[in-house]
XYZ file of C-alpha atoms in Angstrom:
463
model
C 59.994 57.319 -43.245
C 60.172 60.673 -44.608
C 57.321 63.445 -44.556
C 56.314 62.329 -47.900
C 55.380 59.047 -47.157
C 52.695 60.794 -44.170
C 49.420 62.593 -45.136
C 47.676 64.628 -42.184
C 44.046 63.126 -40.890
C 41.878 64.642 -37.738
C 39.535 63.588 -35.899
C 37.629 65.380 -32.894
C 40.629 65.094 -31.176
C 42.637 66.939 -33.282
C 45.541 66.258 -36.569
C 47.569 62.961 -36.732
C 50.014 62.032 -39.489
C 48.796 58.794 -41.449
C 50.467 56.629 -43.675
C 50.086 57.844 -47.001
C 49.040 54.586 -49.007
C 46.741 53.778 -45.729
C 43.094 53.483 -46.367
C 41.891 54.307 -42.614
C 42.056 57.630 -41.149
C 43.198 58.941 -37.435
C 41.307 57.170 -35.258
C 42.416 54.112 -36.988
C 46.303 55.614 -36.507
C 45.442 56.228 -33.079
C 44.213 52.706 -32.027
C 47.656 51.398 -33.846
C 49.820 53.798 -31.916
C 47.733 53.408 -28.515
C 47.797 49.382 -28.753
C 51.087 47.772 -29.938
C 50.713 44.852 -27.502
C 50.556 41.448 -29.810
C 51.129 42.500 -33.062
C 47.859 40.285 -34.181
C 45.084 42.507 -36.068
C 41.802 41.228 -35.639
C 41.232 37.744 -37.803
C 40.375 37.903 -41.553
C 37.106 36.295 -41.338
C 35.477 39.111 -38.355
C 36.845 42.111 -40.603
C 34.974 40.169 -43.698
C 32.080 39.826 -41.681
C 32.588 43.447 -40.428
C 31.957 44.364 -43.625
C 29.214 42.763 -44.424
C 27.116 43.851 -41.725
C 28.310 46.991 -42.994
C 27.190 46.752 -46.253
C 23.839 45.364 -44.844
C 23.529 48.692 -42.672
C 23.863 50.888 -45.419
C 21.170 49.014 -47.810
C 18.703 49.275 -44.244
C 19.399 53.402 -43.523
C 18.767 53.499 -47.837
C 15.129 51.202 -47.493
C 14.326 53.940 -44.073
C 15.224 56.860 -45.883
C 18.682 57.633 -43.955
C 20.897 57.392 -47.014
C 20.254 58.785 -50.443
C 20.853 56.189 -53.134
C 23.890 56.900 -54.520
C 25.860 57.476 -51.239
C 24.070 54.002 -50.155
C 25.088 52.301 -52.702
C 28.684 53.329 -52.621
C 29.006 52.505 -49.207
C 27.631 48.817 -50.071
C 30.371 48.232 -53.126
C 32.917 49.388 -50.624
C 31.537 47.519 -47.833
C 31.190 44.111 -50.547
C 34.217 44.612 -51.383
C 35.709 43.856 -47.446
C 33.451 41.242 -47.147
C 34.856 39.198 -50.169
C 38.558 39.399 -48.303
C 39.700 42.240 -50.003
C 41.775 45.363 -48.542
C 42.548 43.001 -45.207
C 45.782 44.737 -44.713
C 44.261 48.036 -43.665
C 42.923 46.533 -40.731
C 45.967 46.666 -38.657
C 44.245 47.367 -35.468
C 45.797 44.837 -32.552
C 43.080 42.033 -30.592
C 44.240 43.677 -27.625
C 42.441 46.933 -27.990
C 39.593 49.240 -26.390
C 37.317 46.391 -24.804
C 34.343 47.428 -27.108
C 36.000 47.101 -30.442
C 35.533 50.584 -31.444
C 38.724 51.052 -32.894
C 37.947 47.962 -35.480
C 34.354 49.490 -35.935
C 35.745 52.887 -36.608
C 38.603 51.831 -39.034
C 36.098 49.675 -40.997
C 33.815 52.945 -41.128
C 37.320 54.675 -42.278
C 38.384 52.520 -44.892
C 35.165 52.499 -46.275
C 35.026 55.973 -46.526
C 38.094 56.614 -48.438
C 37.516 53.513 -50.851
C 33.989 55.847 -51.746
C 36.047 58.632 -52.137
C 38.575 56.783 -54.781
C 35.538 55.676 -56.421
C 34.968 59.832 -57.078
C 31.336 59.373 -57.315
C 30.167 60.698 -54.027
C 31.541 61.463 -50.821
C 30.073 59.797 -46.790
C 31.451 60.732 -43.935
C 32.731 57.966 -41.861
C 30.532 58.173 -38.684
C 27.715 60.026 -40.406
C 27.169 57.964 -42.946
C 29.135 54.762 -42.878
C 28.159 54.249 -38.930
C 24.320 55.783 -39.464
C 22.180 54.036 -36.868
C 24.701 52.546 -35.534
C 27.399 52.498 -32.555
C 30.332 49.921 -32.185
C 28.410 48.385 -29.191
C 25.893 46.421 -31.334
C 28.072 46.314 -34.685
C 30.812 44.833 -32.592
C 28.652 42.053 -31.097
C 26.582 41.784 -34.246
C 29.661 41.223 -36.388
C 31.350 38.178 -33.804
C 28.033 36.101 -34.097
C 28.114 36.395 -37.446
C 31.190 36.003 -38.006
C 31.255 32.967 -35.680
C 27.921 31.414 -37.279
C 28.925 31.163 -40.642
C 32.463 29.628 -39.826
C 30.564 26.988 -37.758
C 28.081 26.938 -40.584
C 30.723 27.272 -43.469
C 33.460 25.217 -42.094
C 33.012 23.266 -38.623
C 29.674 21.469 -39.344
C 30.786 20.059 -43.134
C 34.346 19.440 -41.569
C 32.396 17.159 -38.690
C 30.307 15.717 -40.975
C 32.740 14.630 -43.079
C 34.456 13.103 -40.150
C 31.721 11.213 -38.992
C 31.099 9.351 -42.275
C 34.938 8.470 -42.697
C 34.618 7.193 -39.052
C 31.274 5.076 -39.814
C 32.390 3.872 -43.698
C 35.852 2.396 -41.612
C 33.797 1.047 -38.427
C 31.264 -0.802 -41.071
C 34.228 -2.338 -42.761
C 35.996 -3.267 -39.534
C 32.620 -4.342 -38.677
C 33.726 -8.431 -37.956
C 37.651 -7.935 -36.656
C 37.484 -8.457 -33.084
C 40.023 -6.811 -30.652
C 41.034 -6.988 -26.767
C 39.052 -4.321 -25.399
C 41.049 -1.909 -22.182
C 39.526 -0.616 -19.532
C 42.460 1.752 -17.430
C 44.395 0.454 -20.209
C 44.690 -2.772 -18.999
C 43.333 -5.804 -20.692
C 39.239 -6.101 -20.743
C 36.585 -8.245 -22.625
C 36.503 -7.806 -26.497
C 34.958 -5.989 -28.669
C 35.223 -5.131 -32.621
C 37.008 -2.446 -34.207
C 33.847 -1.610 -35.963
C 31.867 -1.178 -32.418
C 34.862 0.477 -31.102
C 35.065 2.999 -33.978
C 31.413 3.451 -33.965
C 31.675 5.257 -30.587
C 34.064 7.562 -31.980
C 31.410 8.280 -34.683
C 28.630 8.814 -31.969
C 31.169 11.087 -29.912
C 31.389 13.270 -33.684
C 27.686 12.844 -34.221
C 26.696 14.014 -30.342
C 29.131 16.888 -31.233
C 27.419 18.189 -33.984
C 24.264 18.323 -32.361
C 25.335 20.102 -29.272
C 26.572 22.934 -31.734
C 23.291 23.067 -34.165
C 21.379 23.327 -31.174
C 23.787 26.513 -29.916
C 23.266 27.546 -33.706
C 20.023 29.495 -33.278
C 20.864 31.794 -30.051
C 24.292 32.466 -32.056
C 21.621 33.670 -34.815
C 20.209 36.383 -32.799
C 21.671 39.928 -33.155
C 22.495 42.651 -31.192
C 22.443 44.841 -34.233
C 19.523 48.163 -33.401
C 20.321 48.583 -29.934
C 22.982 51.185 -30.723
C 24.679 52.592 -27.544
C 23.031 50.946 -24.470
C 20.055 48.740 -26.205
C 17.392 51.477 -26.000
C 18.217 52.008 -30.238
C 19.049 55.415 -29.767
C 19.386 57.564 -33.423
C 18.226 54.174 -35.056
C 15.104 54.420 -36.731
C 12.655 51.811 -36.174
C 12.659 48.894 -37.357
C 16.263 49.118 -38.308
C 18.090 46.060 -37.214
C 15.270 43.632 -38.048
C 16.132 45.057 -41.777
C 19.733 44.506 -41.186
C 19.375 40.969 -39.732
C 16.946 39.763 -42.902
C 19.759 41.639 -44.976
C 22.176 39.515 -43.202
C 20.191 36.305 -43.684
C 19.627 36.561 -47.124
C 23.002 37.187 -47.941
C 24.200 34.409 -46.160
C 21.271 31.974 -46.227
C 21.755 31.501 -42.049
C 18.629 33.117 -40.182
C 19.564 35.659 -38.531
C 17.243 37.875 -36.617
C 17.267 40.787 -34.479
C 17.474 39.589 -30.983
C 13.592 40.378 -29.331
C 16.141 41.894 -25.945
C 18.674 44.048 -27.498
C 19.788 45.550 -24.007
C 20.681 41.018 -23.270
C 22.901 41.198 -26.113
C 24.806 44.172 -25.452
C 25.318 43.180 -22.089
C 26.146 39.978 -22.102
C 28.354 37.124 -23.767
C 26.618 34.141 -22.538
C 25.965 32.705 -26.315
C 29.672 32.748 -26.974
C 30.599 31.382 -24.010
C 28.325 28.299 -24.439
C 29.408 28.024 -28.129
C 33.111 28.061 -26.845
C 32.046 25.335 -23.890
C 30.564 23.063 -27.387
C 33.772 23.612 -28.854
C 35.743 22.453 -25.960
C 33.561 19.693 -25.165
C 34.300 18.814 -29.467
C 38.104 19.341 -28.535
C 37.748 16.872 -25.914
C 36.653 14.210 -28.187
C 39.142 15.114 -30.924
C 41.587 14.595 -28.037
C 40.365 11.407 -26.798
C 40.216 9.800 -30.525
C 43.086 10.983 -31.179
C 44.860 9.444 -28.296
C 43.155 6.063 -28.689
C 44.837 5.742 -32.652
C 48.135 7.025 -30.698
C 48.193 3.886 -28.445
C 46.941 1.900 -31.443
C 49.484 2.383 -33.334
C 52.310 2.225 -30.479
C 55.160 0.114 -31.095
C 55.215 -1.067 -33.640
C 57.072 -3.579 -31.932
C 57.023 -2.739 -28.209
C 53.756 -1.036 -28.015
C 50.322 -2.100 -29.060
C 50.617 -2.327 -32.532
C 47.300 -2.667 -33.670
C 46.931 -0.340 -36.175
C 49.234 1.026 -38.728
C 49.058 4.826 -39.000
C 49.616 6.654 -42.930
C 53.260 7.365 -43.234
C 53.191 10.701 -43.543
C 57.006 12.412 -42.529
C 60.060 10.824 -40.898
C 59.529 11.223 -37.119
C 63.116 11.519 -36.606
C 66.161 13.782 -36.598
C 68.867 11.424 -34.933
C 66.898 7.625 -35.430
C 66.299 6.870 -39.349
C 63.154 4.893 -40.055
C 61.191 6.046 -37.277
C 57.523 7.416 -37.940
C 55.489 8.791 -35.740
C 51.729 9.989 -35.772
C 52.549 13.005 -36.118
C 48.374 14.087 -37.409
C 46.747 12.776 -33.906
C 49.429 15.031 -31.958
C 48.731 17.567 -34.178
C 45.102 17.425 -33.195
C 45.553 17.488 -29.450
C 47.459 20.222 -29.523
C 44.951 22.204 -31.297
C 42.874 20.851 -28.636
C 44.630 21.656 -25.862
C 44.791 25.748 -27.692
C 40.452 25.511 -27.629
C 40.735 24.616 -24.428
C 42.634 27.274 -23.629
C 40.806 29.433 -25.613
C 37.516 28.311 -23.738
C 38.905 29.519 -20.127
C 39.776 33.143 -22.104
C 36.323 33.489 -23.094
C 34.753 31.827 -19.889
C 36.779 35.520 -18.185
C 35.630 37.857 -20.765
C 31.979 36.768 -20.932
C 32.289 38.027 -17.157
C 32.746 41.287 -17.939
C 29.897 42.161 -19.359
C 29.860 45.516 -16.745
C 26.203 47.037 -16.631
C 24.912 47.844 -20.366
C 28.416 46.397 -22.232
C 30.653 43.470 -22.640
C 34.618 45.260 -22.149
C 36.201 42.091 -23.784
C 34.679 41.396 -27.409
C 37.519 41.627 -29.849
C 39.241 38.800 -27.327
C 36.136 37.059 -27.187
C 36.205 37.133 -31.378
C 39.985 36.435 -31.447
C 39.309 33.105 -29.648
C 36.300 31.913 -31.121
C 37.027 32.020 -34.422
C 40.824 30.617 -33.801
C 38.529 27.983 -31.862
C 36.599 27.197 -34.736
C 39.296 27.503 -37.174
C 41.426 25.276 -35.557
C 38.462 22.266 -35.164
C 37.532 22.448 -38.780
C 41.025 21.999 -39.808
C 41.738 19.351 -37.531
C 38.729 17.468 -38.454
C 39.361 17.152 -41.548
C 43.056 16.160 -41.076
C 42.413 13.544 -38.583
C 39.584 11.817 -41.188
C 41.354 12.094 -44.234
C 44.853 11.786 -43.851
C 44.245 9.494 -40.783
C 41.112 7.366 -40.161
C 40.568 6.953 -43.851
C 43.684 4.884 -44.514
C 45.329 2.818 -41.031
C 45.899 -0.291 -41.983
C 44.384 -3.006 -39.577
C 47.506 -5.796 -38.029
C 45.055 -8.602 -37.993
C 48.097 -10.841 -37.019
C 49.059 -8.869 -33.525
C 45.479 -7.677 -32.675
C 44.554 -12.049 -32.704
C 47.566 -12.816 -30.830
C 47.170 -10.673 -28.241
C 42.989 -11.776 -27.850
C 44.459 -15.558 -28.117
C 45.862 -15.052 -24.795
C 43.521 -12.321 -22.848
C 42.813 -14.111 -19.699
C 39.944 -11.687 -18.728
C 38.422 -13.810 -21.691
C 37.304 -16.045 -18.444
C 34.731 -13.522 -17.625
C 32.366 -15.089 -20.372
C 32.602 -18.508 -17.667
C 31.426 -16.459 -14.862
C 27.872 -17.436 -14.979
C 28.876 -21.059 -15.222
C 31.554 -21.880 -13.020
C 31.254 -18.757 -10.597
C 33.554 -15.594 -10.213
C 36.002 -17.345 -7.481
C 36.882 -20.071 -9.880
C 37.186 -18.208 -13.106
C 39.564 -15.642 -11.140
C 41.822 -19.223 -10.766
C 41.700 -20.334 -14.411
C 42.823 -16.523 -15.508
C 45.693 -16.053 -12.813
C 47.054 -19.562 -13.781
C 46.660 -18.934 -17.621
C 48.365 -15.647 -17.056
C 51.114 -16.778 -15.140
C 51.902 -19.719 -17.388
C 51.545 -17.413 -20.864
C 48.703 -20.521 -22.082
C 45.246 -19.687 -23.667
C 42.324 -20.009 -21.535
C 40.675 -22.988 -22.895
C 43.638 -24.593 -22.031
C 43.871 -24.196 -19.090
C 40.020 -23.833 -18.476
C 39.875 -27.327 -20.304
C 42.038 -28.999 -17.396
C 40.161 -26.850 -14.366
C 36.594 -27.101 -14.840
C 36.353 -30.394 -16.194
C 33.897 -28.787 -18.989
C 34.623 -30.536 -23.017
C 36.688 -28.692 -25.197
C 33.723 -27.711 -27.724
C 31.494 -25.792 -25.331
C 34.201 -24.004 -23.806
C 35.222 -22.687 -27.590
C 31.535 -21.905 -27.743
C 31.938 -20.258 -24.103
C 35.095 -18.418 -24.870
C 35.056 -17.469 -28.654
C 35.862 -13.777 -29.048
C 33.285 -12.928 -31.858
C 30.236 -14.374 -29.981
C 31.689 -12.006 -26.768
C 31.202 -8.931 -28.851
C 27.960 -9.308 -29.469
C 26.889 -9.121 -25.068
C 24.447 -11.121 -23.122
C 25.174 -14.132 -21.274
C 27.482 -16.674 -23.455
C 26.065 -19.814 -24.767
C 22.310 -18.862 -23.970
C-alpha cells in the first residue's frame, strides 16, 4: 500500500499510520497489529449490541447532565447506526485479544467518533465523550449479556418453541402406531411413536425452561461499576438509567445488577447459560441420533422411518441418501460442547476485581447460541415435520419381538416366559404361537395378553 492509502492517528502512546478509509483510530490499529492470532473479529451480533449499549450510555450521561444535547445525540445516531448492523467491517479487532475487551470497547468508542465527525455537526472525543462514565470492564460484560439475552430471546427460545410443537403435532398424529421399543438397543416392550416422540418434546420443553429460568440473572448488568465496581467517574444513578435504556429498547428487563463489584468479577451467569446450552445440545444430539437409527437401512438397518430426501449421500454409490440434517445437528452439538469446556476455563479467571477472558467467553456463547437456533429449526422443519412412517417394517418386526412375553409374566411366572421367548426366538415364530403350545392358555386371551397396542398403554395386561 502506498503512503496515500495511510492517514496518521495518536493516541497517548504516541502516532500510528491508519488505513485511510478506516473508521477507528490507533488504538484500534494497535489491537489489529498486536493480535493477528485467528483472523476472527469479534461476532456481528456483540459489536451490534456494543453499540447499543453505547447509544444507551450516551442518552444516560445527556438525562445526568454529562453530555450537552447535541454531542449526545450525535453519539446516539452513530451508536444506532452500529446497532442496526451497519459499519461491521470496521471492527476488525481479533477474539483473541487483551482479556478485558478493551480493544473492542475502544474501537467502538473510535468509530463512533469519526462517524460524528463525518456527520460535521459536532465533534466528541472518543474516551471523553463516547466512553463518559464508563470503562471497558463493565461495557465489556454489559454488552455479552446483552448480547447473549436477546439472541436467546430473539432466536433460541422461538427456534425451540417451534421445535417442540412440530415434535408434539407429529407425536399426536403418530399417536396409535405402535413400535418395538430398545433398551441398549436391543429389542424391549412396545411403545407408540406418538409416546416415543412425546419424550423428545418433553426433552425440548424441559430445555426451554432451564434457559428462561437462567434468563433473569443473564438480565442483570454490570454496566455503572466502571473500573473495579466502586462506579468510579460515573455519576449516580448511571447504569440503572442505562439498563431501563437498554430494556426499553429491547423490551427484555434488564437492570443494573444490585453487586456491581459480582459482575465484574465473575462469569458465573455465562457459564451456567453455556452448561443450559450444552445440556440443550445433548438432547439435540440424542434426538438426533434416535431418527439416525430410525431411518437405518433402509434395508439392512432399522428402517422405520423414512427421512426427507434432501441431497445424494454419495460420491462413488448412486442412489444412496443419507440423513445428512441429524449429523448436521450433532456436530453442532458436539462444537457447544466444546464451546461449554472453553467457557467453563475462562469463567475461572475471573482474577480479583476482573474476568481476563470475556471476548472468548462472547465468541463462544453467541456461536453457542447461534448454532442451537439454527439447528433447531433445521432438525423440525426439514426433518421431524415430514419422515414418512414404514408401517409395514415397524409391524413386522413387533410381530416377532419375543420380549413381547414379558406381558405373561404375571401369569405364567418369569422362568417360564424366559422359555416361550428363547424358543420363539430361536425358531423365528410369533409368540402366541409358540406361547399357544407352552402354556396350555386359548388362543383369544393370549391375543388379549400379548396385543401390542394394549402393552403401550402399562399396567398389568388383561386386568
Amino acid at each position: 500500500m502506498s503512503e496515500q492509502d495511510f492517514r496518521i492517528e495518536s493516541d497517548s502512546m504516541g502516532e500510528l499510520k491508519v488505513p485511510a478509509g478506516a473508521l477507528y483510530g490507533a488504538q484500534t490499529q494497535r489491537a489489529v497489529e498486536n493480535f493477528p492470532i485467528s483472523g476472527q473479529p469479534m461476532p456481528r451480533r456483540f459489536i451490534a449490541a456494543l453499540g447499543l449499549v453505547k447509544a444507551c450510555a450516551a442518552r444516560a450521561n445527556r438525562e445526568l447532565g454529562g453530555l450537552g444535547g447535541e454531542q449526545a445525540d450525535a453519539i446516539i445516531r452513530a451508536a444506532e447506526a452500529i446497532a442496526a448492523g451497519n459499519h461491521h467491517e470496521h471492527f476488525p479487532v481479533d477474539v483473541f485479544q487483551t482479556g478485558s475487551g478493551t480493544s473492542s470497547n475502544m474501537n467502538a468508542n473510535e468509530v463512533i467518533a469519526h462517524l460524528v465527525a463525518a456527520e460535521g455537526r459536532t465533534k466528541v472525543h472518543a474516551n471523553d465523550h463516547v466512553n463518559m462514565s464508563q470503562s471497558s470492564n463493565d461495557v465489556i460484560p454489559t454488552t455479552l449479556h446483552v448480547s447473549a439475552a436477546m439472541a436467546l430471546h430473539e432466536e433460541l427460545l422461538p427456534a425451540l418453541a417451534e421445535l417442540e410443537a412440530t415434535i408434539r403435532r407429529r407425536a399426536k398424529e403418530l399417536a396409535t402406531v405402535v413400535k418395538t421399543g430398545r433398551t441398549h438397543l436391543m429389542d424391549a416392550m412396545p411403545l407408540t411413536l406418538g409416546q416415543e416422540l412425546g419424550a423428545w418434546a418433553t426433552q425440548i420443553a424441559q430445555a426451554r425452561a432451564r434457559l428462561q429460568d437462567t434468563a433473569p440473572r443473564l438480565w442483570l448488568l454490570a454496566q455503572g461499576g466502571t473500573a473495579v465496581g466502586t462506579g468510579i467517574n460515573a455519576p449516580a444513578g448511571f447504569g440503572q438509567r442505562v439498563a431501563a435504556a437498554l430494556a426499553e429498547r429491547t423490551g427484555i428487563a434488564f437492570e443494573a445488577a444490585p453487586d456491581a463489584f459480582e459482575r465484574l468479577a465473575s462469569q458465573d451467569t455465562a457459564a451456567e447459560l453455556s452448561g443450559q446450552l450444552r445440556a440443550l445440545a445433548t438432547a439435540l444430539i440424542k434426538i438426533s441420533n434416535d431418527l439416525r437409527w430410525m431411518n437405518s437401512g433402509p434395508l439392512a438397518g432399522l428402517g422405520e422411518i423414512a427421512l426427507p430426501a434432501l441431497q445424494p449421500g454419495s460420491s462413488i454409490m448412486p442412489g444412496k441418501v443419507n440423513p445428512v440434517i441429524p449429523e448436521a445437528v450433532a456436530m453442532a452439538g458436539a462444537q457447544v460442547m466444546g464451546n461449554d469446556a472453553a467457557i467453563a476455563v475462562a469463567a475461572q479467571s475471573g482474577n480479583f476485581q476482573l474476568n481476563v477472558m470475556l471476548p472468548l467467553i462472547a465468541h463462544n456463547l453467541l456461536q453457542s447460541l447461534e448454532l442451537l437456533a439454527n439447528a433447531s429449526r433445521l432438525l423440525g422443519e426439514r426433518v421431524i415435520a415430514g419422515f414418512e412412517v414404514r408401517h409395514e417394517q415397524l409391524d413386522q418386526a413387533l410381530s416377532r419381538n419375543p420380549i413381547l412375553v414379558t406381558a405373561l409374566n404375571t401369569v405364567i411366572g418369569y422362568d417360564q416366559a424366559a422359555a416361550i421367548a428363547k424358543q420363539a426366538y430361536a425358531d423365528g415364530r410369533p409368540i402366541l404361537e409358540v406361547a399357544r403350545e407352552l402354556t396350555g392358555l386359548d388362543e383369544s386371551r393370549l391375543r388379549a395378553l400379548l396385543d401390542p397396542a394394549q402393552l403401550t398403554r402399562g399396567g398389568i395386561p388383561g386386568r
